[in-house]
CSV table of C-alpha atoms and ligand atoms in Angstrom, one decimal:
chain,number,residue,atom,x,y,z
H,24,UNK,CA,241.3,30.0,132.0
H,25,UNK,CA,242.6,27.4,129.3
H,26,UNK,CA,243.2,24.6,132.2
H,27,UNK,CA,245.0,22.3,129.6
H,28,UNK,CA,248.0,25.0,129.5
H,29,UNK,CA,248.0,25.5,133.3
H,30,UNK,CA,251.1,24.2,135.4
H,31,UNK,CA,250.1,23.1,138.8
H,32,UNK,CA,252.9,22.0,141.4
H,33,UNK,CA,251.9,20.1,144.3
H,34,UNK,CA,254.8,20.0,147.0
H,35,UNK,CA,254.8,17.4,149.7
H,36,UNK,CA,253.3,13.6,147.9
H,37,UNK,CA,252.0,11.9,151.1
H,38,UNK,CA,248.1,11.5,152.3
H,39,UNK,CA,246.3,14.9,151.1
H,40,UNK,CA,249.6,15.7,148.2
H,41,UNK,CA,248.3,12.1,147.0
H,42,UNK,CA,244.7,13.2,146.6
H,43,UNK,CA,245.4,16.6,145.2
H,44,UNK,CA,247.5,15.6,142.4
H,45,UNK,CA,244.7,13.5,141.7
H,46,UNK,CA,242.1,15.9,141.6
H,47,UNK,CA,244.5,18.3,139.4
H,48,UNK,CA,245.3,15.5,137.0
H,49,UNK,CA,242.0,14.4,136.3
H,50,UNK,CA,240.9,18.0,136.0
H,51,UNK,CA,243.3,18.5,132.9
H,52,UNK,CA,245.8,20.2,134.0
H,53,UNK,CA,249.6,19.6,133.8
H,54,UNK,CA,250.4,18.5,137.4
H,55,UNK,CA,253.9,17.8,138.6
H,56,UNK,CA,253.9,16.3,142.2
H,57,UNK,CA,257.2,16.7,144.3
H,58,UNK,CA,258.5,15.2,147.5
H,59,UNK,CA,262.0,14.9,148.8
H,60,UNK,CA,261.2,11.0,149.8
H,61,UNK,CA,261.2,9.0,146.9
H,62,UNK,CA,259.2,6.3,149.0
H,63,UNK,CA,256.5,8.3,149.3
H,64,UNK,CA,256.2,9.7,145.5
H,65,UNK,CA,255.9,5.8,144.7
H,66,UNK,CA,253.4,5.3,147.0
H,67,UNK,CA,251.4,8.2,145.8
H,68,UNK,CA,251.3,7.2,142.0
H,69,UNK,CA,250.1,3.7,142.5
H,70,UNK,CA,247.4,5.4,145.1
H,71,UNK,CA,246.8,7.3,141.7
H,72,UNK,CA,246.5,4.4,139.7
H,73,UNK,CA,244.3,2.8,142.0
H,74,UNK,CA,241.4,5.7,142.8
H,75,UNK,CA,241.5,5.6,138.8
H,76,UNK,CA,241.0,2.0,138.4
H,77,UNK,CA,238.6,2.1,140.8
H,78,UNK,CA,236.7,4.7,139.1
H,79,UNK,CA,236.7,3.0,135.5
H,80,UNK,CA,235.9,-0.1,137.5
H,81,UNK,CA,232.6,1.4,139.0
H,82,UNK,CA,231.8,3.3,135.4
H,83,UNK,CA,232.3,6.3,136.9
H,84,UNK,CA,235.3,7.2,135.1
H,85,UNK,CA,236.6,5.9,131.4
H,86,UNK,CA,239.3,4.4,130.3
H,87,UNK,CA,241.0,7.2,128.1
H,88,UNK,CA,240.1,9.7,130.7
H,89,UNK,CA,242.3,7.6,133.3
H,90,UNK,CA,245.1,7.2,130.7
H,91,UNK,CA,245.0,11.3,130.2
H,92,UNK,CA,244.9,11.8,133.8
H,93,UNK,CA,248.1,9.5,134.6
H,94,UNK,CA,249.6,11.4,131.4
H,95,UNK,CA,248.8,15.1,132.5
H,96,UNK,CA,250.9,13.4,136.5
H,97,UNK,CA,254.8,13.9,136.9
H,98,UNK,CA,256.7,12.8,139.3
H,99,UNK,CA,260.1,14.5,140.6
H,100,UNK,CA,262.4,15.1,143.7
H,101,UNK,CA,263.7,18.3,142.6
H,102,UNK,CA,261.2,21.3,143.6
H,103,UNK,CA,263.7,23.6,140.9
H,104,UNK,CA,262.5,22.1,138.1
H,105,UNK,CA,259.1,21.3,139.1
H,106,UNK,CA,258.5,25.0,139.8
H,107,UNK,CA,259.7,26.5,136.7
H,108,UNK,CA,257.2,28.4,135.4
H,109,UNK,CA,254.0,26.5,137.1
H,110,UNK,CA,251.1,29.1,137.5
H,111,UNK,CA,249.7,27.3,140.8
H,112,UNK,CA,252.0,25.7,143.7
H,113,UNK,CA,250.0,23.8,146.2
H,114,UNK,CA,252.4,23.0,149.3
H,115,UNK,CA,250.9,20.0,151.4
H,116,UNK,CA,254.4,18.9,153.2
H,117,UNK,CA,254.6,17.9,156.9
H,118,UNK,CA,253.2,20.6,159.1
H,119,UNK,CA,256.1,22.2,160.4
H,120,UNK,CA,256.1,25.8,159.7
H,121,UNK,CA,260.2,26.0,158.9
H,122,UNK,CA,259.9,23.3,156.4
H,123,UNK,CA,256.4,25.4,154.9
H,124,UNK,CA,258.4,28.3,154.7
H,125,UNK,CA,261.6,26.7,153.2
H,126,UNK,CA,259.6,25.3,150.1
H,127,UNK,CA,257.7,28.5,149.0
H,128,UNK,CA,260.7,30.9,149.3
H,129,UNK,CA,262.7,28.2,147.1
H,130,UNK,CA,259.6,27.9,144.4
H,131,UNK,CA,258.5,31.6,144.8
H,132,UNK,CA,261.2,33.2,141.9
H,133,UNK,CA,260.6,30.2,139.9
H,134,UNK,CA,257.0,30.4,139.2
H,135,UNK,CA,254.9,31.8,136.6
H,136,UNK,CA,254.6,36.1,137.7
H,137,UNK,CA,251.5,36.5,138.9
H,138,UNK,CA,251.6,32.6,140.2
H,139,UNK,CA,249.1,31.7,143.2
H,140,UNK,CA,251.1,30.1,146.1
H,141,UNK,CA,248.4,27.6,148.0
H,142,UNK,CA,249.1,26.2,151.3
H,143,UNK,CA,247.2,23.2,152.4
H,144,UNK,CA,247.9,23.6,156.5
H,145,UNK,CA,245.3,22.6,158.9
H,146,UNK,CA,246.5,24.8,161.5
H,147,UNK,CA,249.3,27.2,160.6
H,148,UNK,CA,249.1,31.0,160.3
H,149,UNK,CA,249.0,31.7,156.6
H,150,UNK,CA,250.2,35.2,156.7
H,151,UNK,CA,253.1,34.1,158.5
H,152,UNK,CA,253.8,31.7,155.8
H,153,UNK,CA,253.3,33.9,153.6
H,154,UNK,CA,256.0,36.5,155.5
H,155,UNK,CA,258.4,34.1,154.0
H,156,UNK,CA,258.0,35.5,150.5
H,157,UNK,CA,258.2,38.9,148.8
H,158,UNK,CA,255.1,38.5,147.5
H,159,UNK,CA,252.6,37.3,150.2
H,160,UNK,CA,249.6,39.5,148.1
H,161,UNK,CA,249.5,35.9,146.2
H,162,UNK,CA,249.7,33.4,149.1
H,163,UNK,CA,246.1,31.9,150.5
H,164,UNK,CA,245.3,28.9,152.3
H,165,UNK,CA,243.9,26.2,150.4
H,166,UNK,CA,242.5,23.7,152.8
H,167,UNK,CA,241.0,20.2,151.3
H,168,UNK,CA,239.2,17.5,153.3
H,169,UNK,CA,240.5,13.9,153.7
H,170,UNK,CA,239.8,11.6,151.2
H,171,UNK,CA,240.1,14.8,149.1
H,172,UNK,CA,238.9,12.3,145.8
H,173,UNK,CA,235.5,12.1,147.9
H,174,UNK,CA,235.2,15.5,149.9
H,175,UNK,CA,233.9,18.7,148.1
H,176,UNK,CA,234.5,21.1,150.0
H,177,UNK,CA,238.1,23.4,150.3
H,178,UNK,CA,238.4,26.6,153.1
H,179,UNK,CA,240.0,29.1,151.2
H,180,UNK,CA,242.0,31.0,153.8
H,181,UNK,CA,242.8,34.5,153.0
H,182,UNK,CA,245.7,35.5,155.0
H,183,UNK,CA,246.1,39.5,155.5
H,184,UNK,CA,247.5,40.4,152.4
H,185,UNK,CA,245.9,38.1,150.1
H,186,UNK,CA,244.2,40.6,147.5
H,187,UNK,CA,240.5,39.7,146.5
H,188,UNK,CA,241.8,38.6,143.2
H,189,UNK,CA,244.0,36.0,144.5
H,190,UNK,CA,240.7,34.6,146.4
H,191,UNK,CA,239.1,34.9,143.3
H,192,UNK,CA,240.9,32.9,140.8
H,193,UNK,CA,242.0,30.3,143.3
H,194,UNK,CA,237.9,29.4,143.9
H,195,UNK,CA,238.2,29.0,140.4
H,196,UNK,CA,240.6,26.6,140.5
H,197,UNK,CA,238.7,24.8,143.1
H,198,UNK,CA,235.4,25.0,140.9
H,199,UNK,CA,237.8,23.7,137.7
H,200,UNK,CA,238.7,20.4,139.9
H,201,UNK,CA,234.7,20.1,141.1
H,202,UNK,CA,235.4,21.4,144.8
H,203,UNK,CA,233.2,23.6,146.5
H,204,UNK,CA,234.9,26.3,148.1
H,205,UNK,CA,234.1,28.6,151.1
H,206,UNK,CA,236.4,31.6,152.1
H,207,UNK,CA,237.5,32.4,155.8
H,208,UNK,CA,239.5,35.3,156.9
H,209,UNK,CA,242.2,33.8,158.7
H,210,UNK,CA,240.9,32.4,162.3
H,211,UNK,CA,242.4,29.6,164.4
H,212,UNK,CA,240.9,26.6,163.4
H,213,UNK,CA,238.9,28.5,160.1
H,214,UNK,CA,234.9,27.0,160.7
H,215,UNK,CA,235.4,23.5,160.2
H,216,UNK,CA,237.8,22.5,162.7
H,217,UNK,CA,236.2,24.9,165.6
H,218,UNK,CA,232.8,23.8,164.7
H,219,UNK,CA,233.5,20.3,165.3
H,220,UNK,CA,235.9,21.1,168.1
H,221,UNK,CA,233.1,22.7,169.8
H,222,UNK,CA,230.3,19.5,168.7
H,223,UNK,CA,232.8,17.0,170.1
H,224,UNK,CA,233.4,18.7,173.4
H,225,UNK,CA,230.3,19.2,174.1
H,226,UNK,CA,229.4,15.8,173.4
H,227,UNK,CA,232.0,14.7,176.6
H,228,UNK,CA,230.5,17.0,178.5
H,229,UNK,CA,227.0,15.9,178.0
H,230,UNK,CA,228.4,12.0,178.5
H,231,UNK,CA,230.5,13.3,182.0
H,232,UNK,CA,226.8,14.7,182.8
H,233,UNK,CA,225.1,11.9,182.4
H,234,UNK,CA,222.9,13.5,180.2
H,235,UNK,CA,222.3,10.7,177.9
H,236,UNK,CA,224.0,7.4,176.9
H,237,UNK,CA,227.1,7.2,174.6
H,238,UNK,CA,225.1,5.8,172.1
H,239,UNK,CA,222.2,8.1,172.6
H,240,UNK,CA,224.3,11.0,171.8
H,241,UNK,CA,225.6,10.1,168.7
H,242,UNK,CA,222.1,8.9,167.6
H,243,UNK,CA,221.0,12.2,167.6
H,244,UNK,CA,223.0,14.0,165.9
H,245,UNK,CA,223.0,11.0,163.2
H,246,UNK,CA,219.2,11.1,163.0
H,247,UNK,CA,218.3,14.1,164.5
H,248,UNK,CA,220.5,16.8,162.7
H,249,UNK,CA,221.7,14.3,159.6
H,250,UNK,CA,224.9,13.7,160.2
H,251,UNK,CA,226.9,11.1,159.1
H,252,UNK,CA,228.8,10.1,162.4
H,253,UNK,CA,227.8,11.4,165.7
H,254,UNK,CA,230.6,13.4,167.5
H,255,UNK,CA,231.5,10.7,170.2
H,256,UNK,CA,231.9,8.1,167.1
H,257,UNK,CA,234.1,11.0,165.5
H,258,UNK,CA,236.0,11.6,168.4
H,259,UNK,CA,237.0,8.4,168.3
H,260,UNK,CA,237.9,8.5,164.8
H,261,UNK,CA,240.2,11.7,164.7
H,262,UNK,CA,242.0,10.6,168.4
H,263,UNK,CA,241.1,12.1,171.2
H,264,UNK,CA,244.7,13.0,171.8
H,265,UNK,CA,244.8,15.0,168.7
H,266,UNK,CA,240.8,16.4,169.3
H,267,UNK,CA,242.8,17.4,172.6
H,268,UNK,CA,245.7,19.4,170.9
H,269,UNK,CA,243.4,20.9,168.8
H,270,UNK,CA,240.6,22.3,171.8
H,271,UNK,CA,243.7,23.5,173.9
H,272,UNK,CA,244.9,25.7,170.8
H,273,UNK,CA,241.7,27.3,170.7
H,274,UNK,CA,241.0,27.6,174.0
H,275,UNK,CA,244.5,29.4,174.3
H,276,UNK,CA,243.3,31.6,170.9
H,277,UNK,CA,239.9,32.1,171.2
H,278,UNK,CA,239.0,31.6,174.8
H,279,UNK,CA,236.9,29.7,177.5
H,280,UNK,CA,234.2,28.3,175.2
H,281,UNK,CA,237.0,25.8,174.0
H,282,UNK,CA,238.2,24.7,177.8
H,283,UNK,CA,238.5,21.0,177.2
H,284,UNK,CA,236.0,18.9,178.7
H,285,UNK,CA,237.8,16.9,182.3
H,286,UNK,CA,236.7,13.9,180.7
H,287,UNK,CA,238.9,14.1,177.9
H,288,UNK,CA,242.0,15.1,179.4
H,289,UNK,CA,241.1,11.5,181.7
H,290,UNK,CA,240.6,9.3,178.6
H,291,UNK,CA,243.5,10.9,176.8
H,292,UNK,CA,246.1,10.3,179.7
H,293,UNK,CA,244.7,6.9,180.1
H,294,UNK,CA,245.7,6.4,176.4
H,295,UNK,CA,242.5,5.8,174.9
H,296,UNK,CA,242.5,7.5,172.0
H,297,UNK,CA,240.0,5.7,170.1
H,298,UNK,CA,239.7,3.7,167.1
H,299,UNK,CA,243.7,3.7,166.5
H,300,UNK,CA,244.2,2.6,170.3
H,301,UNK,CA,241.5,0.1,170.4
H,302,UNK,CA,239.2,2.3,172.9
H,303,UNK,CA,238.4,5.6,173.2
H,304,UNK,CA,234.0,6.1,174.1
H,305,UNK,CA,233.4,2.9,172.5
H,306,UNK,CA,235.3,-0.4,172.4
H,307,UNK,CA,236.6,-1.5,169.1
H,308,UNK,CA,237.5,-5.3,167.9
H,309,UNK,CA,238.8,-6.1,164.7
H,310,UNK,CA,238.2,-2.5,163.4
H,311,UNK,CA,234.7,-3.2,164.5
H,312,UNK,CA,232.7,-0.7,166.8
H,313,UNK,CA,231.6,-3.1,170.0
H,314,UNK,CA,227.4,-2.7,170.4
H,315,UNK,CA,226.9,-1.2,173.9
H,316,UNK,CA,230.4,-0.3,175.0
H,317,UNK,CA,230.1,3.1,175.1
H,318,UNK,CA,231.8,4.8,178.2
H,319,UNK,CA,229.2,5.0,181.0
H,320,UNK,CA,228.7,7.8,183.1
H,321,UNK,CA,228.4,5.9,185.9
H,322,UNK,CA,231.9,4.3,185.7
H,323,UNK,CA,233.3,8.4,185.4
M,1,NAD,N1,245.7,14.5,157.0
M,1,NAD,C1,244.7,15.3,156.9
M,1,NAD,O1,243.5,14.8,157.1
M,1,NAD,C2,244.8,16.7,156.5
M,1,NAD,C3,243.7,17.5,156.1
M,1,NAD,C4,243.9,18.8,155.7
M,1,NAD,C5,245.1,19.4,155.7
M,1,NAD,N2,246.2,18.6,156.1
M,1,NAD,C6,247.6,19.3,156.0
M,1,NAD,O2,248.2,18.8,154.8
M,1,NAD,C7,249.6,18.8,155.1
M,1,NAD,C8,250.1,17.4,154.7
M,1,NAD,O3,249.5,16.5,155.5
M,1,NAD,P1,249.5,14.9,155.2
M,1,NAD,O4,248.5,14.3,156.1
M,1,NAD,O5,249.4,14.7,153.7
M,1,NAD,O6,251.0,14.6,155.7
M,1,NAD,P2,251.9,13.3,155.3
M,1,NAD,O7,252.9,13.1,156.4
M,1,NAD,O8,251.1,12.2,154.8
M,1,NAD,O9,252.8,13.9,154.0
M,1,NAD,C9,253.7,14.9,154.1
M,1,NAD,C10,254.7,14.6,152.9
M,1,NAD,O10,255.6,15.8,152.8
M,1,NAD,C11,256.8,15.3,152.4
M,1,NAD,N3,257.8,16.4,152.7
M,1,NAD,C12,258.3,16.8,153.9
M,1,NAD,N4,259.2,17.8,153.8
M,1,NAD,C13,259.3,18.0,152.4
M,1,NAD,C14,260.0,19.0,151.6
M,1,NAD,N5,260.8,19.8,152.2
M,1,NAD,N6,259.8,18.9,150.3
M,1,NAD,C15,259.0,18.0,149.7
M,1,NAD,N7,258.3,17.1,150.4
M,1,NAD,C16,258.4,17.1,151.7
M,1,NAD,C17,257.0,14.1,153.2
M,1,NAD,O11,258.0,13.2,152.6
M,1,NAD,C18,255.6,13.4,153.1
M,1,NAD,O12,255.5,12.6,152.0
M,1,NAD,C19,249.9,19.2,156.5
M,1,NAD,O13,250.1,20.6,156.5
M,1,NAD,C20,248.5,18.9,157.2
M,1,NAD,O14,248.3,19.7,158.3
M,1,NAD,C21,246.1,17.3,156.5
């Protein structure tokens, strides 16, 4: 595949429309990125224009590559001409399946024939999305990671009529803009969301124990197993509102394993979410995790 000829479309410009545009742009191909709110289509360039400067800052990018990479990004409001003849369309709008389904069956005649239609949702059935179009054979989930500049991996979903080929030249795709990809047959949550479901539950229920300290949970798993963040510290990163949403989906899809942990539903309706509500298992000040504030299971 000539990438320098390829037409990519990325539908929806706000967080992860942001960073994919990127990732297509700097990979070479022609990428037009589309959005109904001009606001956000603004926001997204200069986002653009500063993960580039950024880049040629630290040398890890030069200055004629950032200049090609702003010159292979367009901007427009009008998904039409955006779609004409584009051999990849990546939607990314707000998760709402009506609004999914509206922008593929609009782009779907307008696209290159044997086009791939790629659907960034976390959540969302992709073979229902793809029931919106006459050719769902060529619809798969595409899901990136947030900051998707600085995450490597994307879940392919393959949604039940996605054909092997379609899987096949979309992890190409994903290799020619440096991502690693994995392939899931269409699951609620796919691995990554109801592996760390699963982590952070557990977690609570180890702290509503009193197995071991706040602290001394997430210590192990930093230490102990490599990770980056333990699953308390994660928790209260994500939001403990939306970890909630998310462990009462699978529970309802996939069964008891996923029952959310007591204590979760407590710090939830006491509205302490986490980071973005000031407390969640730990305490935070000025951004700042507090030393030795983690929730204590003798105050549960
Ligand atoms: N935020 C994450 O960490 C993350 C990670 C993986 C996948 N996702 C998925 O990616 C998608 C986008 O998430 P986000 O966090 O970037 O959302 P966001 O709210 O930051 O951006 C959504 C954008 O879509 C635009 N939009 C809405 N309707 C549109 C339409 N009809 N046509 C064109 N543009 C339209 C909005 O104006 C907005 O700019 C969602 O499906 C989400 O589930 C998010």
């Amino acid at each position: 595949m000539n990438n320098q000829k390829e037409k990519v479309v990325v539908v929806g410009a706000g967080l992860m429309g942001t960073g994919i545009a990127h990732a297509f742009a700097s990979s070479g191909f022609t990428t037009v990125l589309v959005d109904t709110n001009a606001a956000s289509l603004s926001q997204a360039k200069a986002s653009i224009e500063k993960i580039l400067g950024d880049g040629v800052r630290l040398g890890k990018v030069s200055e004629e590559k950032a200049k090609e990479s702003l010159a292979n990004l367009h901007t427009t409001g009008d998904l039409s001409e955006a779609a004409a003849g584009a051999n990849l369309l990546v939607e990314t709008v707000s998760e709402q399946l009506a609004v999914k389904k509206a922008v593929i069956s609009q782009a779907a005649p307008l696209l290159a024939a044997d086009a791939i239609i790629a659907t960034n949702t976390s959540a969302l059935s992709v073979t229902e999305i793809a029931a919106s179009v006459d050719c769902a054979d060529r619809v798969v989930g595409m899901h990136f990671f947030n900051p998707v500049h600085k995450m490597k991996l994307v879940e392919l979903v393959r949604g039940l009529a996605t054909t092997d080929e379609v899987v096949a030249r979309t992890r190409t795709y994903c290799e020619q803009i440096g991502k690693t990809s994995i392939v899931v047959n269409e699951s609620p949550g796919l691995t990554t969301s109801r592996m760390s479901a699963l982590l952070g539950n557990e977690a609570m229920w180890m702290l509503q124990e009193g197995t071991a300290t706040a602290e001394d949970i997430d210590t192990a798993l930093r230490l102990g197993f490599n990770h980056p963040m333990g699953p308390l510290e994660l928790g209260d990163l994500t939001g403990w509102d939306t970890r909630l949403s998310v462990l009462r989906y699978l529970h309802s899809t996939l069964g008891e394993k996923f029952r959310p942990c007591p204590l979760i539903i407590k710090m939830v309706a006491a509205g302490r979410f986490g980071r973005k509500t000031g407390q969640g298992v730990y305490r935070y000040e000025d951004g700042k995790q507090v030393p030795g504030s983690g929730l204590k299971a003798s105050a549960l």
